[in-house]
Coordinates of C-alpha atoms and ligand atoms in Angstrom, one line a residue:
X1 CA 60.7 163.2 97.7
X2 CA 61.3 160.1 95.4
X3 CA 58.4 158.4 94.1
X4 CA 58.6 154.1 93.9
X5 CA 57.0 153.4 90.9
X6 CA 54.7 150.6 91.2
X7 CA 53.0 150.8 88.2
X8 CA 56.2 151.4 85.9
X9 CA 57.7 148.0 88.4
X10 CA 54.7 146.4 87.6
X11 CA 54.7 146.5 83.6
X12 CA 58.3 145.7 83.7
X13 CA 57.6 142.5 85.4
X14 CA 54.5 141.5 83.3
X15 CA 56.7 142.6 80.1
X16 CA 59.3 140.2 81.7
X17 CA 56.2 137.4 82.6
X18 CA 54.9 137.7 78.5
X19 CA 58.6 136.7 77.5
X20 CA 58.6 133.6 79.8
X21 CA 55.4 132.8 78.6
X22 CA 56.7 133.1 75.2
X23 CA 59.5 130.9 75.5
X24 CA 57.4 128.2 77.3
X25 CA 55.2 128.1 74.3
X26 CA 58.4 127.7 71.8
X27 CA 59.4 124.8 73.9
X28 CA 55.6 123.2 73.4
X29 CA 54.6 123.8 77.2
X30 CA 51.6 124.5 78.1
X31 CA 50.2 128.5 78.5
X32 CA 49.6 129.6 82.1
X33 CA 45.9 129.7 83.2
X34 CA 44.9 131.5 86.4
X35 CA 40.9 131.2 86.8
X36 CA 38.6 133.5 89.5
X37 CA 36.3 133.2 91.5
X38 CA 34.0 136.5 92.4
X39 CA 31.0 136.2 94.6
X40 CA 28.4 139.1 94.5
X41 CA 28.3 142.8 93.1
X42 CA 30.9 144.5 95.4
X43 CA 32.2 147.0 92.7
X44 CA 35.8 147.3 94.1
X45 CA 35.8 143.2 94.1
X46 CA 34.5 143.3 90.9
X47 CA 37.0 146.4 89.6
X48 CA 40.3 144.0 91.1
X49 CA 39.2 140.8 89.8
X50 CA 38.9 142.9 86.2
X51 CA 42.5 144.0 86.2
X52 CA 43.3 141.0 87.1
X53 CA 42.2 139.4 84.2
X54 CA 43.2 142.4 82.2
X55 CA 46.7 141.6 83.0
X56 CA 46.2 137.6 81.8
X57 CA 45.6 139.4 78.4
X58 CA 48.3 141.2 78.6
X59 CA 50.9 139.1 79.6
X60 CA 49.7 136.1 77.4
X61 CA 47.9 133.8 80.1
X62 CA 44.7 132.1 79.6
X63 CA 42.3 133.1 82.6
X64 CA 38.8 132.2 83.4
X65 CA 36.3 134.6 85.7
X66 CA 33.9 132.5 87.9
X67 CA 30.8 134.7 88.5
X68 CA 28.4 133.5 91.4
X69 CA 25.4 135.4 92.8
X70 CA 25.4 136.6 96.3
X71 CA 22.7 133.8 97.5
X72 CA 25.2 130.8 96.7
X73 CA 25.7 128.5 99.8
X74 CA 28.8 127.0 101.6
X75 CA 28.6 124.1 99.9
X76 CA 27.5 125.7 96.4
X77 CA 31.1 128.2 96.8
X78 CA 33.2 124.8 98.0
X79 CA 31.7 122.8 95.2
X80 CA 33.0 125.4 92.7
X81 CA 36.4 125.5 94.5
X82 CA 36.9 121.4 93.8
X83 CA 36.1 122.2 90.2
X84 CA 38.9 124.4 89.7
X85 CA 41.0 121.9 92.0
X86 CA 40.2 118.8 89.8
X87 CA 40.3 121.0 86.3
X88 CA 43.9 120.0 85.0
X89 CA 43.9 123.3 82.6
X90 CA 43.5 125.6 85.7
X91 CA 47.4 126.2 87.0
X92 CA 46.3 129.0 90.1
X93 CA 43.0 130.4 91.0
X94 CA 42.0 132.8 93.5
X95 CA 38.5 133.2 95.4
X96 CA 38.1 137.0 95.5
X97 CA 37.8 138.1 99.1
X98 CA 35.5 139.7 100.9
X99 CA 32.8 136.9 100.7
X100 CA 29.5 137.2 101.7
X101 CA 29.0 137.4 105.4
X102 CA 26.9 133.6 105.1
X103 CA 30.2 132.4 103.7
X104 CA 32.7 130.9 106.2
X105 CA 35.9 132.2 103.8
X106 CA 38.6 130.1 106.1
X107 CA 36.8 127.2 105.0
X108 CA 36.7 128.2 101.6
X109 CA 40.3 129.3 101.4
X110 CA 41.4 125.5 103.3
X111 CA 39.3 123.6 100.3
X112 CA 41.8 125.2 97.8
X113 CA 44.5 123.1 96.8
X114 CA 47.9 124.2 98.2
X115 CA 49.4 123.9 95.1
X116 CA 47.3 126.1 92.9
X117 CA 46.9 128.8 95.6
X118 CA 48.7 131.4 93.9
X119 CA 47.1 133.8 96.5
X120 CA 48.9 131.9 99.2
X121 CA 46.4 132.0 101.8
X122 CA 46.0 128.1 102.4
X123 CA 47.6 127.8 105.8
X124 CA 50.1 125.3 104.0
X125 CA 51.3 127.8 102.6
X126 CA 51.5 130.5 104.9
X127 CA 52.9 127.5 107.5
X128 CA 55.8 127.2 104.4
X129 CA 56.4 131.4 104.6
X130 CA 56.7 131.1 108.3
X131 CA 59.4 128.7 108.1
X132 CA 60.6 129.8 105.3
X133 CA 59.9 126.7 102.7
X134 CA 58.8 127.1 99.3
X135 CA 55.7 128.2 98.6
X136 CA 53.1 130.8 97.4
X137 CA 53.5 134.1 98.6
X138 CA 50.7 136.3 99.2
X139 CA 50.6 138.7 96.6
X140 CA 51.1 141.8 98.2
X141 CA 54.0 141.6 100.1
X142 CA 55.7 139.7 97.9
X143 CA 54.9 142.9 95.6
X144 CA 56.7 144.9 98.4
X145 CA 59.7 143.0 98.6
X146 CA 60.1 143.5 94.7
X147 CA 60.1 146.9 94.8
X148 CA 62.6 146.9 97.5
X149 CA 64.4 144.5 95.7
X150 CA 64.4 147.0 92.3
X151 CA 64.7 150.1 93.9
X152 CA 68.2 148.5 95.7
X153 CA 66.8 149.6 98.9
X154 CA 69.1 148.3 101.8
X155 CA 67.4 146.4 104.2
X156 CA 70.0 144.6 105.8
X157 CA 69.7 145.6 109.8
X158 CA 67.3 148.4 108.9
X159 CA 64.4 149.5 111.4
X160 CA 61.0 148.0 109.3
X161 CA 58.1 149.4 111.2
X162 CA 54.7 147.1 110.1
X163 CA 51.9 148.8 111.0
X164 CA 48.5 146.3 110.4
X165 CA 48.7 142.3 111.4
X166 CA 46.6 140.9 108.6
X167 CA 47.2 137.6 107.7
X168 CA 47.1 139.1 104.0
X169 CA 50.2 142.0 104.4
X170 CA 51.2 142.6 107.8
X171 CA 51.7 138.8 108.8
X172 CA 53.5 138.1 105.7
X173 CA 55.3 140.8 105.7
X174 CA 56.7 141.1 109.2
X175 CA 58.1 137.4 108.2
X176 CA 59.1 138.3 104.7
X177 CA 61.1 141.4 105.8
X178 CA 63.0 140.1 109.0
X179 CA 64.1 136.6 106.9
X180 CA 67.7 135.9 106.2
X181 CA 67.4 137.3 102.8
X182 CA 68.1 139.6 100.8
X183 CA 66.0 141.8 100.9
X184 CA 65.0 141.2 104.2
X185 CA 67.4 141.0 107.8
X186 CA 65.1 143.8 109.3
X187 CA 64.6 144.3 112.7
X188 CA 60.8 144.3 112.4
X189 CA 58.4 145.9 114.7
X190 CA 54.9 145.1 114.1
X191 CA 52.5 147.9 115.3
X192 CA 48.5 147.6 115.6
X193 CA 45.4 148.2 117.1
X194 CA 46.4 148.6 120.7
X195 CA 49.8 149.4 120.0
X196 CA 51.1 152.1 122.4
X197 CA 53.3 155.4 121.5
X198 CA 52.7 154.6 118.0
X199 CA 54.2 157.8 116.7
X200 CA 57.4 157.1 118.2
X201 CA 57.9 153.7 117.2
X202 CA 57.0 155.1 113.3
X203 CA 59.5 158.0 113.8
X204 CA 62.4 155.6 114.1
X205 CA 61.3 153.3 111.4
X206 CA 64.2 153.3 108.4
X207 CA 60.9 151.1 106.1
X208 CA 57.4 152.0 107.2
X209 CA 54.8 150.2 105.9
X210 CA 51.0 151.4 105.9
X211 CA 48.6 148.8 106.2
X212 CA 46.2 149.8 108.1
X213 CA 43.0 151.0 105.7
X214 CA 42.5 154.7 107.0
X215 CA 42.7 157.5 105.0
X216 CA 45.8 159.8 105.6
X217 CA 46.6 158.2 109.2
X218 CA 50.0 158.3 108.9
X219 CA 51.1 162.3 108.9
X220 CA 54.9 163.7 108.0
X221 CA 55.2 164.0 112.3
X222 CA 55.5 160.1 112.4
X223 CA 57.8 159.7 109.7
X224 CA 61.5 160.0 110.1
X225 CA 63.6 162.0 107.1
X226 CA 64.6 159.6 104.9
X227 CA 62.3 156.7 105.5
X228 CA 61.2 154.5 102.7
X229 CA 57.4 154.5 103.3
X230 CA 55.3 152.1 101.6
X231 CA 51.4 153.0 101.5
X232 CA 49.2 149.6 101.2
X233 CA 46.0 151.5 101.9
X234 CA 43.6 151.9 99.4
X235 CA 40.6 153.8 100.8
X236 CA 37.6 155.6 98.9
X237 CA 37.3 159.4 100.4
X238 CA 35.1 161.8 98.8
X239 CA 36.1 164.4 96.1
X240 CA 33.4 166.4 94.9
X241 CA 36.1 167.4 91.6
X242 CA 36.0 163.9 90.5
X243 CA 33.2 162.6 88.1
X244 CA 32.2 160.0 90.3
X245 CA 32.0 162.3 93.4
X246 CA 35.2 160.1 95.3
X247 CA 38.7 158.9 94.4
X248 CA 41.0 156.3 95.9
X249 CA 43.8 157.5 98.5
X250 CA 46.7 155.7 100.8
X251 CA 46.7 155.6 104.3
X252 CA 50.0 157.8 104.2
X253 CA 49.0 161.7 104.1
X254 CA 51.4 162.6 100.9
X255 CA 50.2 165.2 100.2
X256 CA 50.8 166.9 103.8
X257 CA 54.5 165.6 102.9
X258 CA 56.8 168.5 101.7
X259 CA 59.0 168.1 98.4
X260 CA 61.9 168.9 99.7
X261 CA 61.5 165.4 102.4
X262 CA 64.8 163.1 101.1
X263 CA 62.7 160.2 101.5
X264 CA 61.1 157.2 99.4
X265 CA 57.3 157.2 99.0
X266 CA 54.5 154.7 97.1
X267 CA 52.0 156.8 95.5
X268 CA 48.3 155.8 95.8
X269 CA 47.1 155.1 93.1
X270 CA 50.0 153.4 91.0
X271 CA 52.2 152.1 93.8
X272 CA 51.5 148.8 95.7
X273 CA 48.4 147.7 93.8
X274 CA 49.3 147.3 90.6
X275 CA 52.7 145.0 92.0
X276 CA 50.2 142.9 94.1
X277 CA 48.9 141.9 90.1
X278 CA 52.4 141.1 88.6
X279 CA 52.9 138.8 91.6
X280 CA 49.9 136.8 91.0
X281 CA 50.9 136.5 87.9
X282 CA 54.4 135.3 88.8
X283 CA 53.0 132.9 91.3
X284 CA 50.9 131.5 88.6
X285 CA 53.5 131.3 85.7
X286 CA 55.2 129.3 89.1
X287 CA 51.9 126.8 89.5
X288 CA 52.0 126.1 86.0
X289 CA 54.3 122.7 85.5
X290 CA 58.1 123.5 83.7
Ligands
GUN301 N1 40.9 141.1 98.5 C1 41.8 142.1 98.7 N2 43.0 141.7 98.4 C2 42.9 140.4 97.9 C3 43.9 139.5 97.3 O1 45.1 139.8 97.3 N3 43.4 138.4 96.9 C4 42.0 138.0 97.0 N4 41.7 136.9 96.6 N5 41.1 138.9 97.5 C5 41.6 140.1 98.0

């Protein structure tokens, strides 16, 4: 089994992301900011946002955390949006999602502007991924394609097997992975809900990714030897050995996959999660003006 190391990509990138932010402050431009906006007490909101910011430290950028109670209204949230639009030292921001279920989030994500979306979830931008313009990314996949990209993983007319249709990783992906690109010319078969004979669809996937948020779903009888698998889940199961009484896991069942499989696995922890922060980062080093 070969582990992708996320984590390891990931502090290579923001080591990369502090020289550039470095240089840019030899040359007199100005430092990256990236600002966020968290509504509520959700603890795993709360736990991203702070690495988030965490990794602004780290890689030099100034960043600002937007803290709003639970009870704030549509207009209240979209008010605090136009702030961060009209505020010329912001470069990117990001409105922390889930929002409250009061909150119409489409709304909220259509007042931010285009060009400081570094989350990429303004339909400009995703209309600009899906025909393949420039613009913002979403985070994770982008994060994907970088590890591909690092780990000189051929892609080129390779089976990619999506399973999960968000707008936030499967959408993205699916278009990200079957571009003229390298990485990218996959064949791409994007699997869901109601998808039929899933198992063999996933057994003749050369990239399988994940992205489905259930625990273990995918077992070693739907993965093909060799596969590249790439776990987006992140899903809290209990684990009565941990402090805390639970611990995070993929929706890949690693540890049902023997070590002996001559395959390429994401670990959860420490595989996608920590890229999808060292692309926000590099979409916001990319808001802020050269
Ligand atoms: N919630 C889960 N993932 C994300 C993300 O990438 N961005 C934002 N804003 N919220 C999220």
């Amino acid at each position: 089994m070969n582990i992708i190391d996320g984590k390891g990509t990931s502090i290579a990138i923001q080591d990369e992301l502090k020289l550039a932010v470095a240089e840019r402050l030899k040359k007199g431009l100005k430092r990256p900011h990236l600002a966020a906006i968290i509504v509520g007490d959700n603890a795993g909101s709360r736990a991203y946002v702070g690495h988030k910011i965490k990794a602004c430290e780290y890689v030099g950028f100034e960043s600002t955390l937007i803290e709003l109670p639970k009870s704030i209204d549509q207009k209240g949230l979209e008010n605090e949006v136009q702030k961060l639009n009209s505020n010329p030292s912001v470069d990117g921001f990001i409105v922390q999602l889930p929002l409250p279920e009061h909150i119409d989030s489409q709304a909220i994500l259509e007042c931010v502007l285009p060009h400081k979306d570094v989350d990429g979830f303004h339909p400009i931008n995703a209309g600009k991924l899906s025909l393949g313009l420039p613009g913002f990314s979403p985070a994770t996949p982008s994060g994907i394609m970088e590890l591909l990209r690092r780990y000189d993983i051929e892609t080129e007319g390779k089976h990619a097997v999506i399973l999960g249709r968000s707008a936030i990783v499967g959408t993205p992906m699916t278009l990200l992975l079957s571009r003229n690109a390298d990485p990218g010319n996959c064949t791409v078969t994007m699997c869901h809900s109601r998808t039929q004979n899933l198992g063999e669809i996933t057994r003749s996937a050369d990239i399988l990714i994940a992205a489905i948020g259930r625990a273990h779903f995918v077992t070693p009888d739907m993965i093909k030897p060799g596969a590249v698998v790439i776990d987006v889940g992140i899903n809290r199961i209990a684990d009565s050995s941990r402090k805390s009484g639970s611990r995070l896991t993929g929706d890949v069942a690693m540890h049902e996959i023997s070590a002996d499989w001559n395959g390429y696995i994401t670990p959860v922890p420490g595989g996608v999660g920590p890229m999808t922060i060292a692309m926000l980062l590099t979409n916001t080093l990319d808001a802020t003006p050269a």
